[in-house]
């Protein structure tokens, strides 16, 4: 395998190679997410043919509002999955966050809107910190830990909220879910900012590199000097906080909050992330994929509604999408020689 | 000034050259559950020497290395570097003290490309937005990794964008070696550096070892290939059952004797 390098100055070989390699070869991480673009476009075409209402602005904005929550949840799930973990508690955290925020908003204190938002985010971060504690320090597997917190946090939401529903929040708060900025629905803007930040952190910072490293080959990361527990813990705090944000967005859009919110959202989030190409078993993540995955599932669900397909088909679609997406991912990974757990 | 402080049951000692040893291990014990992997190891390693570490599977060679580099903190015993006691609690610490390790399994993340693996744990960054943010400088890491592997290891790194899992064994090994060389470590530990390589590549690795030695770098080399150990090592340390069974100057021992020592025999009579 020896190569007698040309006697060109050192910088030349490094520059010569990129010119011979195509865009996808220089950015192999984009292969999976970009693979969703054509199916997504096809899907949109098919739905429009069946029911042209799909392309109406009102409908598209509705889809945008609905998928925004899953883009935010998916971003947190992407980070956790990159570390070879999973967070099943995000749906319950959405409920806890929405309930906590609602209580503060209705309490009549001064500055209730910023305080309410802070409380919701803090509730999410707290759940994430607890998850991180069990997983990182007590070494309870993420699947079991977050299965436990999924149940416990749902209970906590009921403790906070009771069986009631709170509604009628201050306008400033409701704007987050129903308002528009430059004509674009607010939830869409929040979601785009979150996913862009997520992409920056995972692709361009040391933090993101270390999260991916502990997910890809933890022993290699540790031997390279990475303090694995810090990044693993942080991933769950991020996931919890973003779930808190999602709860706030949901409560704002509905202008209502109750403890039953967010049921099954964790599965939807996982489906979205895996569909986009992020490895279920860590080491590779794509936020662009999460965004496209959320768009694909959102458009599919919207299509089912527009085609007047009964509601329960949506459950079927999400469930099947998750399993098929994982199967495709595993097949591709094996072909590339990337070992899976 | 330094005593022959490498003690073994058999009393086989070959003292290192005099001066404060680069590394001094005393009484290292490491247990994993009920298994005692290291039973009290005493060893001095002189600055600039090439020490071959041999022994059968399970003798404790890899464990000794991992304890020395902080992957497994010792249960008992002390580690001194350049005369000062050090607490090796994390691989981070070893790097701080100029110790680089090339692991037998190469310690690479399969989904990362080779330059990212090269710089794992010490990524280069460049400022963005006038210094507000620090972004990983992938282009520079790619360039440096490619150059180091080409110039110091003598191999082409191949496609610097492809995941490590898709690269050849030789390319992966070259990056693992280049990574250790780049930091200009004072102590380089190699765990089976020639194991997965072809003949020409094995010679390259031995040349690298000779070059490092000429630069004054201390080297510890674990190897099952006694030919290679005899080719480059100054002393050979034999481990058996978690103990340092014998340490002999390479010039004072034969291959057959080393094989015997590996299997636990005592060397009677002769040179001390």
Coordinates of N, CA, C and O in Angstrom, one line a residue, chain A residues 80-227:
Chain A
X80 N -29.1 12.5 21.4 CA -29.0 11.4 22.2 C -28.7 10.1 21.5 O -27.9 9.3 21.9
X81 N -29.3 9.9 20.3 CA -29.0 8.8 19.5 C -27.6 8.7 19.0 O -26.9 7.6 19.0
X82 N -27.0 9.9 18.8 CA -25.6 10.0 18.3 C -24.7 9.4 19.4 O -23.6 8.8 19.1
X83 N -25.1 9.5 20.6 CA -24.3 9.0 21.7 C -24.6 7.5 22.0 O -24.1 7.0 23.1
X84 N -25.3 6.9 21.1 CA -25.7 5.5 21.3 C -26.7 5.3 22.4 O -26.9 4.3 23.0
X85 N -27.5 6.4 22.6 CA -28.6 6.3 23.6 C -29.9 6.4 23.0 O -30.1 6.5 21.7
X86 N -31.0 6.5 23.8 CA -32.3 6.7 23.4 C -33.1 7.4 24.5 O -32.7 7.3 25.6
X87 N -34.0 8.2 24.1 CA -34.8 8.9 25.2 C -36.3 8.7 24.9 O -36.9 9.4 24.1
X88 N -36.9 7.8 25.7 CA -38.3 7.5 25.5 C -39.1 8.4 26.3 O -40.4 8.4 26.3
X89 N -38.5 9.3 27.2 CA -39.3 10.1 28.1 C -39.8 11.4 27.5 O -40.5 12.2 28.2
X90 N -39.4 11.7 26.3 CA -39.7 13.1 25.8 C -41.2 13.4 25.7 O -41.6 14.6 25.9
X91 N -42.0 12.4 25.3 CA -43.4 12.7 25.3 C -44.0 13.1 26.6 O -44.8 14.1 26.7
X92 N -43.6 12.4 27.7 CA -44.1 12.8 29.0 C -43.5 14.1 29.4 O -44.1 14.9 30.1
X93 N -42.2 14.4 29.0 CA -41.6 15.7 29.4 C -42.4 16.8 28.7 O -42.5 17.9 29.3
X94 N -42.8 16.6 27.5 CA -43.7 17.6 26.8 C -44.9 18.0 27.7 O -45.2 19.1 28.0
X95 N -45.5 16.9 28.3 CA -46.7 17.2 29.1 C -46.3 17.9 30.4 O -46.9 18.8 30.8
X96 N -45.2 17.5 31.0 CA -44.7 18.1 32.3 C -44.4 19.6 32.0 O -44.7 20.5 32.8
X97 N -43.7 19.8 30.9 CA -43.3 21.2 30.6 C -44.5 22.1 30.3 O -44.6 23.2 30.8
X98 N -45.4 21.6 29.5 CA -46.6 22.3 29.2 C -47.4 22.6 30.5 O -47.9 23.7 30.7
X99 N -47.5 21.6 31.3 CA -48.3 21.8 32.6 C -47.6 22.8 33.5 O -48.3 23.7 34.0
X100 N -46.3 22.7 33.6 CA -45.6 23.7 34.5 C -45.7 25.1 33.9 O -46.0 26.0 34.7
X101 N -45.5 25.2 32.6 CA -45.7 26.6 32.0 C -47.1 27.1 32.2 O -47.2 28.3 32.6
X102 N -48.1 26.2 32.0 CA -49.5 26.7 32.2 C -49.7 27.2 33.6 O -50.4 28.2 33.8
X103 N -49.3 26.4 34.6 CA -49.5 26.8 36.0 C -48.9 28.2 36.2 O -49.5 29.1 36.8
X104 N -47.7 28.5 35.7 CA -47.1 29.8 35.9 C -47.8 30.9 35.2 O -48.1 31.9 35.8
X105 N -48.3 30.6 34.0 CA -49.0 31.6 33.2 C -50.3 31.9 33.9 O -50.7 33.1 33.9
X106 N -51.0 31.0 34.5 CA -52.3 31.2 35.1 C -52.1 31.7 36.5 O -53.1 32.1 37.1
X107 N -50.9 31.8 37.0 CA -50.8 32.1 38.5 C -50.9 33.6 38.7 O -51.1 34.1 39.8
X108 N -50.8 34.4 37.6 CA -51.0 35.8 37.7 C -49.8 36.6 38.2 O -49.8 37.7 38.6
X109 N -48.6 35.9 38.3 CA -47.4 36.7 38.7 C -47.0 37.6 37.6 O -47.4 37.5 36.5
X110 N -46.2 38.6 38.1 CA -45.7 39.5 37.1 C -44.7 38.8 36.2 O -44.1 37.8 36.6
X111 N -44.6 39.2 34.9 CA -43.6 38.6 34.0 C -44.0 37.1 33.8 O -43.0 36.3 33.7
X112 N -45.2 36.8 33.8 CA -45.6 35.4 33.8 C -45.1 34.7 32.5 O -44.8 33.5 32.5
X113 N -45.0 35.4 31.4 CA -44.7 34.7 30.2 C -43.2 34.3 30.2 O -42.9 33.1 30.0
X114 N -42.2 35.2 30.4 CA -40.9 34.8 30.5 C -40.7 33.7 31.6 O -39.9 32.8 31.4
X115 N -41.3 33.9 32.7 CA -41.2 33.0 33.8 C -41.7 31.6 33.5 O -41.2 30.6 33.8
X116 N -42.9 31.7 32.8 CA -43.5 30.4 32.4 C -42.6 29.6 31.4 O -42.4 28.4 31.6
X117 N -42.1 30.4 30.5 CA -41.2 29.7 29.5 C -39.9 29.1 30.2 O -39.5 28.0 30.0
X118 N -39.4 29.9 31.1 CA -38.2 29.5 31.9 C -38.6 28.2 32.7 O -37.8 27.3 32.8
X119 N -39.8 28.2 33.3 CA -40.2 27.1 34.1 C -40.3 25.8 33.2 O -39.9 24.7 33.6
X120 N -40.9 26.0 32.1 CA -41.1 24.8 31.2 C -39.7 24.3 30.7 O -39.5 23.1 30.7
X121 N -38.8 25.2 30.4 CA -37.5 24.7 29.9 C -36.8 24.0 31.1 O -36.1 23.0 30.9
X122 N -36.9 24.6 32.3 CA -36.2 24.1 33.5 C -36.8 22.7 33.8 O -36.0 21.8 34.2
X123 N -38.1 22.5 33.6 CA -38.7 21.2 33.9 C -38.1 20.2 33.0 O -37.7 19.1 33.4
X124 N -38.0 20.6 31.7 CA -37.4 19.6 30.7 C -35.9 19.3 31.0 O -35.5 18.2 31.0
X125 N -35.2 20.4 31.4 CA -33.8 20.2 31.7 C -33.6 19.2 32.9 O -32.7 18.4 33.0
X126 N -34.6 19.4 33.9 CA -34.5 18.6 35.1 C -34.7 17.1 34.8 O -34.0 16.2 35.3
X127 N -35.7 16.9 33.9 CA -35.9 15.5 33.5 C -34.7 14.9 32.8 O -34.2 13.8 33.1
X128 N -34.1 15.7 32.0 CA -32.9 15.3 31.3 C -31.7 15.0 32.3 O -31.0 14.1 32.1
X129 N -31.6 15.9 33.3 CA -30.6 15.7 34.3 C -30.7 14.4 35.0 O -29.8 13.7 35.3
X130 N -32.0 14.1 35.4 CA -32.3 12.8 36.1 C -32.0 11.6 35.2 O -31.3 10.7 35.6
X131 N -32.4 11.7 33.9 CA -32.1 10.7 33.0 C -30.5 10.5 32.9 O -30.0 9.4 33.0
X132 N -29.8 11.6 32.8 CA -28.4 11.5 32.7 C -27.8 10.9 33.9 O -26.8 10.2 33.8
X133 N -28.3 11.2 35.1 CA -27.7 10.7 36.3 C -27.8 9.2 36.3 O -26.8 8.5 36.6
X134 N -29.0 8.7 36.0 CA -29.2 7.2 36.0 C -28.3 6.5 35.0 O -27.7 5.5 35.2
X135 N -28.3 7.1 33.8 CA -27.6 6.5 32.7 C -26.0 6.5 32.9 O -25.3 5.6 32.7
X136 N -25.6 7.7 33.3 CA -24.1 8.0 33.3 C -23.5 7.5 34.6 O -22.4 6.9 34.6
X137 N -24.1 7.8 35.7 CA -23.5 7.4 37.0 C -23.9 6.1 37.5 O -23.0 5.3 37.9
X138 N -25.2 5.8 37.4 CA -25.7 4.5 37.9 C -25.6 3.4 36.8 O -25.9 2.2 37.1
X139 N -25.3 3.8 35.6 CA -25.1 2.9 34.5 C -26.3 2.0 34.2 O -26.2 0.9 33.7
X140 N -27.5 2.6 34.4 CA -28.7 1.9 34.0 C -28.9 2.2 32.5 O -28.7 3.3 32.0
X141 N -29.1 1.1 31.7 CA -29.2 1.3 30.2 C -30.3 2.4 29.9 O -31.3 2.5 30.5
X142 N -30.0 3.2 28.8 CA -30.9 4.3 28.5 C -32.3 3.8 28.2 O -33.3 4.5 28.5
X143 N -32.5 2.7 27.6 CA -33.8 2.2 27.3 C -34.6 2.0 28.5 O -35.8 2.4 28.6
X144 N -34.0 1.4 29.5 CA -34.8 1.2 30.8 C -35.0 2.5 31.5 O -36.1 2.7 32.1
X145 N -33.9 3.3 31.6 CA -34.0 4.5 32.4 C -35.1 5.4 31.8 O -36.0 5.8 32.6
X146 N -35.1 5.6 30.5 CA -36.1 6.5 30.0 C -37.5 5.9 29.9 O -38.5 6.6 29.9
X147 N -37.5 4.6 29.9 CA -38.8 3.9 30.0 C -39.4 4.2 31.4 O -40.6 4.5 31.6
X148 N -38.6 4.2 32.4 CA -39.0 4.5 33.8 C -39.4 6.0 33.9 O -40.4 6.3 34.5
X149 N -38.6 6.9 33.4 CA -38.9 8.3 33.5 C -40.1 8.6 32.7 O -40.9 9.6 33.0
X150 N -40.3 7.9 31.6 CA -41.5 8.1 30.8 C -42.7 8.0 31.6 O -43.6 8.9 31.6
X151 N -42.8 7.0 32.5 CA -43.9 6.7 33.3 C -43.9 7.7 34.5 O -45.0 8.3 34.8
X152 N -42.8 7.9 35.1 CA -42.7 8.8 36.3 C -43.0 10.2 36.0 O -43.8 10.9 36.7
X153 N -42.5 10.7 34.8 CA -42.8 12.1 34.5 C -44.2 12.3 34.1 O -44.8 13.4 34.4
X154 N -44.8 11.3 33.5 CA -46.2 11.5 33.2 C -47.0 11.6 34.5 O -47.9 12.4 34.6
X155 N -46.6 10.8 35.5 CA -47.2 10.9 36.8 C -47.0 12.3 37.4 O -47.9 12.9 37.9
X156 N -45.8 12.8 37.2 CA -45.5 14.1 37.7 C -46.3 15.2 37.0 O -46.8 16.2 37.7
X157 N -46.6 15.0 35.8 CA -47.4 16.0 35.0 C -48.8 16.0 35.6 O -49.4 17.1 35.8
X158 N -49.3 14.9 35.9 CA -50.7 14.8 36.5 C -50.7 15.4 37.9 O -51.6 16.0 38.4
X159 N -49.6 15.2 38.7 CA -49.5 15.8 40.0 C -49.5 17.3 39.9 O -50.1 18.0 40.7
X160 N -48.8 17.9 38.9 CA -48.7 19.3 38.7 C -50.1 19.9 38.3 O -50.5 20.9 38.7
X161 N -50.7 19.1 37.4 CA -51.8 19.7 36.6 C -53.2 19.2 37.1 O -54.2 19.8 36.9
X162 N -53.2 18.0 37.7 CA -54.5 17.4 38.0 C -55.1 16.9 36.7 O -54.4 16.9 35.7
X163 N -56.3 16.5 36.8 CA -57.0 16.0 35.5 C -57.5 17.1 34.6 O -58.1 16.8 33.6
X164 N -57.3 18.4 35.0 CA -58.0 19.5 34.3 C -57.2 19.9 33.1 O -56.1 19.5 32.9
X165 N -57.8 20.8 32.4 CA -57.2 21.5 31.3 C -57.1 23.0 31.7 O -58.1 23.6 32.2
X166 N -56.0 23.6 31.4 CA -55.9 25.0 31.6 C -55.8 25.7 30.2 O -55.2 25.2 29.3
X167 N -56.5 26.8 30.1 CA -56.5 27.4 28.8 C -56.6 28.9 28.9 O -56.8 29.4 30.0
X168 N -56.5 29.6 27.7 CA -56.5 31.1 27.7 C -55.3 31.7 28.3 O -55.3 32.3 29.4
X169 N -54.2 31.6 27.5 CA -52.9 32.1 28.0 C -52.7 33.5 27.5 O -53.4 34.0 26.5
X170 N -51.8 34.3 28.1 CA -51.5 35.6 27.6 C -51.1 35.6 26.1 O -50.5 34.7 25.6
X171 N -51.5 36.7 25.4 CA -51.3 36.8 24.0 C -49.8 36.6 23.6 O -49.5 36.0 22.6
X172 N -48.9 37.2 24.4 CA -47.5 37.1 24.1 C -47.1 35.7 24.0 O -46.2 35.3 23.2
X173 N -47.6 34.9 24.9 CA -47.3 33.4 24.9 C -47.9 32.7 23.7 O -47.2 32.0 23.0
X174 N -49.2 33.0 23.5 CA -49.9 32.3 22.4 C -49.2 32.6 21.0 O -49.2 31.8 20.1
X175 N -48.6 33.8 20.9 CA -47.9 34.2 19.7 C -46.9 33.2 19.3 O -46.7 32.9 18.1
X176 N -46.3 32.5 20.3 CA -45.2 31.6 20.0 C -45.8 30.4 19.1 O -45.1 29.7 18.4
X177 N -47.1 30.1 19.3 CA -47.6 29.0 18.6 C -48.5 29.3 17.5 O -48.6 28.6 16.5
X178 N -49.1 30.6 17.5 CA -50.0 30.9 16.5 C -49.6 32.1 15.7 O -50.3 32.5 14.7
X179 N -48.6 32.8 16.1 CA -48.2 34.0 15.4 C -47.4 33.8 14.2 O -47.1 32.7 13.9
X180 N -47.1 34.9 13.5 CA -46.3 34.8 12.3 C -45.3 35.9 12.3 O -45.5 37.0 12.8
X181 N -44.1 35.6 11.7 CA -43.1 36.6 11.6 C -42.7 36.7 10.1 O -42.4 35.6 9.5
X182 N -42.9 37.8 9.5 CA -42.7 37.9 8.0 C -43.5 36.9 7.3 O -43.1 36.3 6.3
X183 N -44.7 36.6 7.8 CA -45.6 35.7 7.1 C -45.4 34.2 7.4 O -46.2 33.4 7.1
X184 N -44.3 33.9 8.1 CA -44.0 32.5 8.4 C -44.4 32.2 9.8 O -44.1 32.9 10.8
X185 N -45.1 31.0 10.0 CA -45.6 30.7 11.3 C -44.4 30.6 12.3 O -43.4 30.0 12.0
X186 N -44.7 31.1 13.5 CA -43.6 31.2 14.5 C -43.0 29.8 14.9 O -41.8 29.7 15.0
X187 N -43.9 28.8 15.1 CA -43.3 27.5 15.4 C -42.3 27.0 14.3 O -41.3 26.4 14.7
X188 N -42.5 27.4 13.1 CA -41.6 27.0 12.0 C -40.3 27.7 12.2 O -39.2 27.1 12.0
X189 N -40.3 28.9 12.6 CA -39.1 29.7 12.8 C -38.3 29.1 14.0 O -37.1 28.9 13.9
X190 N -39.0 28.8 15.1 CA -38.3 28.2 16.2 C -37.7 26.9 15.8 O -36.5 26.6 16.2
X191 N -38.5 26.1 15.1 CA -37.9 24.8 14.7 C -36.7 24.9 13.8 O -35.7 24.2 14.0
X192 N -36.8 25.8 12.9 CA -35.6 26.0 12.0 C -34.4 26.4 12.7 O -33.3 25.9 12.5
X193 N -34.6 27.4 13.7 CA -33.4 27.8 14.5 C -32.8 26.7 15.3 O -31.6 26.5 15.3
X194 N -33.7 25.9 15.9 CA -33.3 24.8 16.7 C -32.5 23.8 15.9 O -31.4 23.3 16.3
X195 N -33.0 23.4 14.8 CA -32.4 22.3 14.0 C -31.1 22.8 13.4 O -30.1 22.1 13.3
X196 N -31.0 24.1 13.0 CA -29.8 24.7 12.5 C -28.7 24.7 13.6 O -27.5 24.4 13.3
X197 N -29.1 25.1 14.8 CA -28.2 25.1 15.9 C -27.7 23.7 16.2 O -26.5 23.5 16.4
X198 N -28.6 22.8 16.1 CA -28.2 21.4 16.3 C -27.2 20.9 15.3 O -26.2 20.3 15.7
X199 N -27.4 21.3 14.1 CA -26.5 20.9 13.0 C -25.1 21.5 13.3 O -24.1 20.8 13.1
X200 N -25.1 22.8 13.6 CA -23.8 23.4 13.9 C -23.1 22.7 15.0 O -21.9 22.4 14.9
X201 N -23.8 22.5 16.1 CA -23.1 21.9 17.3 C -22.6 20.5 16.9 O -21.5 20.1 17.3
X202 N -23.4 19.7 16.3 CA -23.0 18.3 16.0 C -21.9 18.2 15.0 O -21.0 17.3 15.0
X203 N -21.9 19.1 14.0 CA -21.0 19.0 12.9 C -19.8 19.8 13.0 O -18.7 19.5 12.4
X204 N -19.8 20.9 13.8 CA -18.8 21.9 13.7 C -18.1 22.1 15.1 O -17.2 23.0 15.2
X205 N -18.6 21.5 16.2 CA -17.9 21.8 17.4 C -17.3 20.5 18.0 O -17.6 19.4 17.6
X206 N -16.4 20.7 19.0 CA -15.8 19.6 19.7 C -16.8 18.8 20.4 O -16.8 17.6 20.5
X207 N -17.7 19.5 21.0 CA -18.8 18.9 21.8 C -19.5 17.9 20.9 O -19.7 16.7 21.3
X208 N -19.9 18.3 19.8 CA -20.6 17.4 18.9 C -19.8 16.2 18.5 O -20.2 15.0 18.4
X209 N -18.5 16.5 18.2 CA -17.6 15.4 17.8 C -17.5 14.4 19.0 O -17.4 13.2 18.7
X210 N -17.4 14.8 20.2 CA -17.3 13.9 21.3 C -18.5 13.1 21.6 O -18.5 11.9 21.9
X211 N -19.7 13.7 21.4 CA -21.0 13.0 21.5 C -21.0 11.8 20.5 O -21.3 10.7 20.8
X212 N -20.6 12.2 19.3 CA -20.6 11.2 18.2 C -19.5 10.1 18.5 O -19.7 8.9 18.2
X213 N -18.4 10.5 19.1 CA -17.3 9.6 19.3 C -17.7 8.6 20.4 O -17.5 7.4 20.2
X214 N -18.4 9.0 21.4 CA -18.8 8.0 22.5 C -19.8 7.1 22.0 O -20.0 6.0 22.4
X215 N -20.6 7.6 21.0 CA -21.6 6.7 20.4 C -21.0 5.7 19.4 O -21.5 4.6 19.2
X216 N -20.0 6.2 18.7 CA -19.4 5.4 17.6 C -18.5 4.3 18.1 O -18.5 3.2 17.6
X217 N -17.7 4.7 19.1 CA -16.7 3.7 19.7 C -16.3 4.3 21.0 O -15.3 5.0 21.1
X218 N -17.0 4.0 22.0 CA -16.8 4.7 23.3 C -15.4 4.4 23.8 O -14.7 5.4 24.3
X219 N -14.9 3.2 23.7 CA -13.5 3.0 24.2 C -12.5 3.8 23.5 O -11.5 4.2 24.1
X220 N -12.7 4.0 22.2 CA -11.7 4.8 21.5 C -11.7 6.2 22.0 O -10.7 6.9 22.1
X221 N -12.9 6.7 22.2 CA -13.1 8.1 22.7 C -12.4 8.3 24.1 O -11.7 9.2 24.3
X222 N -12.7 7.3 25.0 CA -12.1 7.4 26.3 C -10.6 7.3 26.2 O -9.9 8.1 26.8
X223 N -10.0 6.4 25.4 CA -8.6 6.3 25.3 C -8.0 7.6 24.6 O -6.8 7.8 24.8
X224 N -8.8 8.3 23.9 CA -8.3 9.5 23.3 C -8.4 10.7 24.3 O -8.0 11.8 24.0
X225 N -8.9 10.4 25.5 CA -8.9 11.4 26.5 C -10.2 12.1 26.7 O -10.3 13.0 27.5
X226 N -11.2 11.6 26.0 CA -12.6 12.2 26.2 C -13.2 11.8 27.5 O -13.2 10.6 27.8
X227 N -13.8 12.7 28.2 CA -14.5 12.4 29.5 C -15.9 12.0 29.1 O -16.8 12.9 29.0

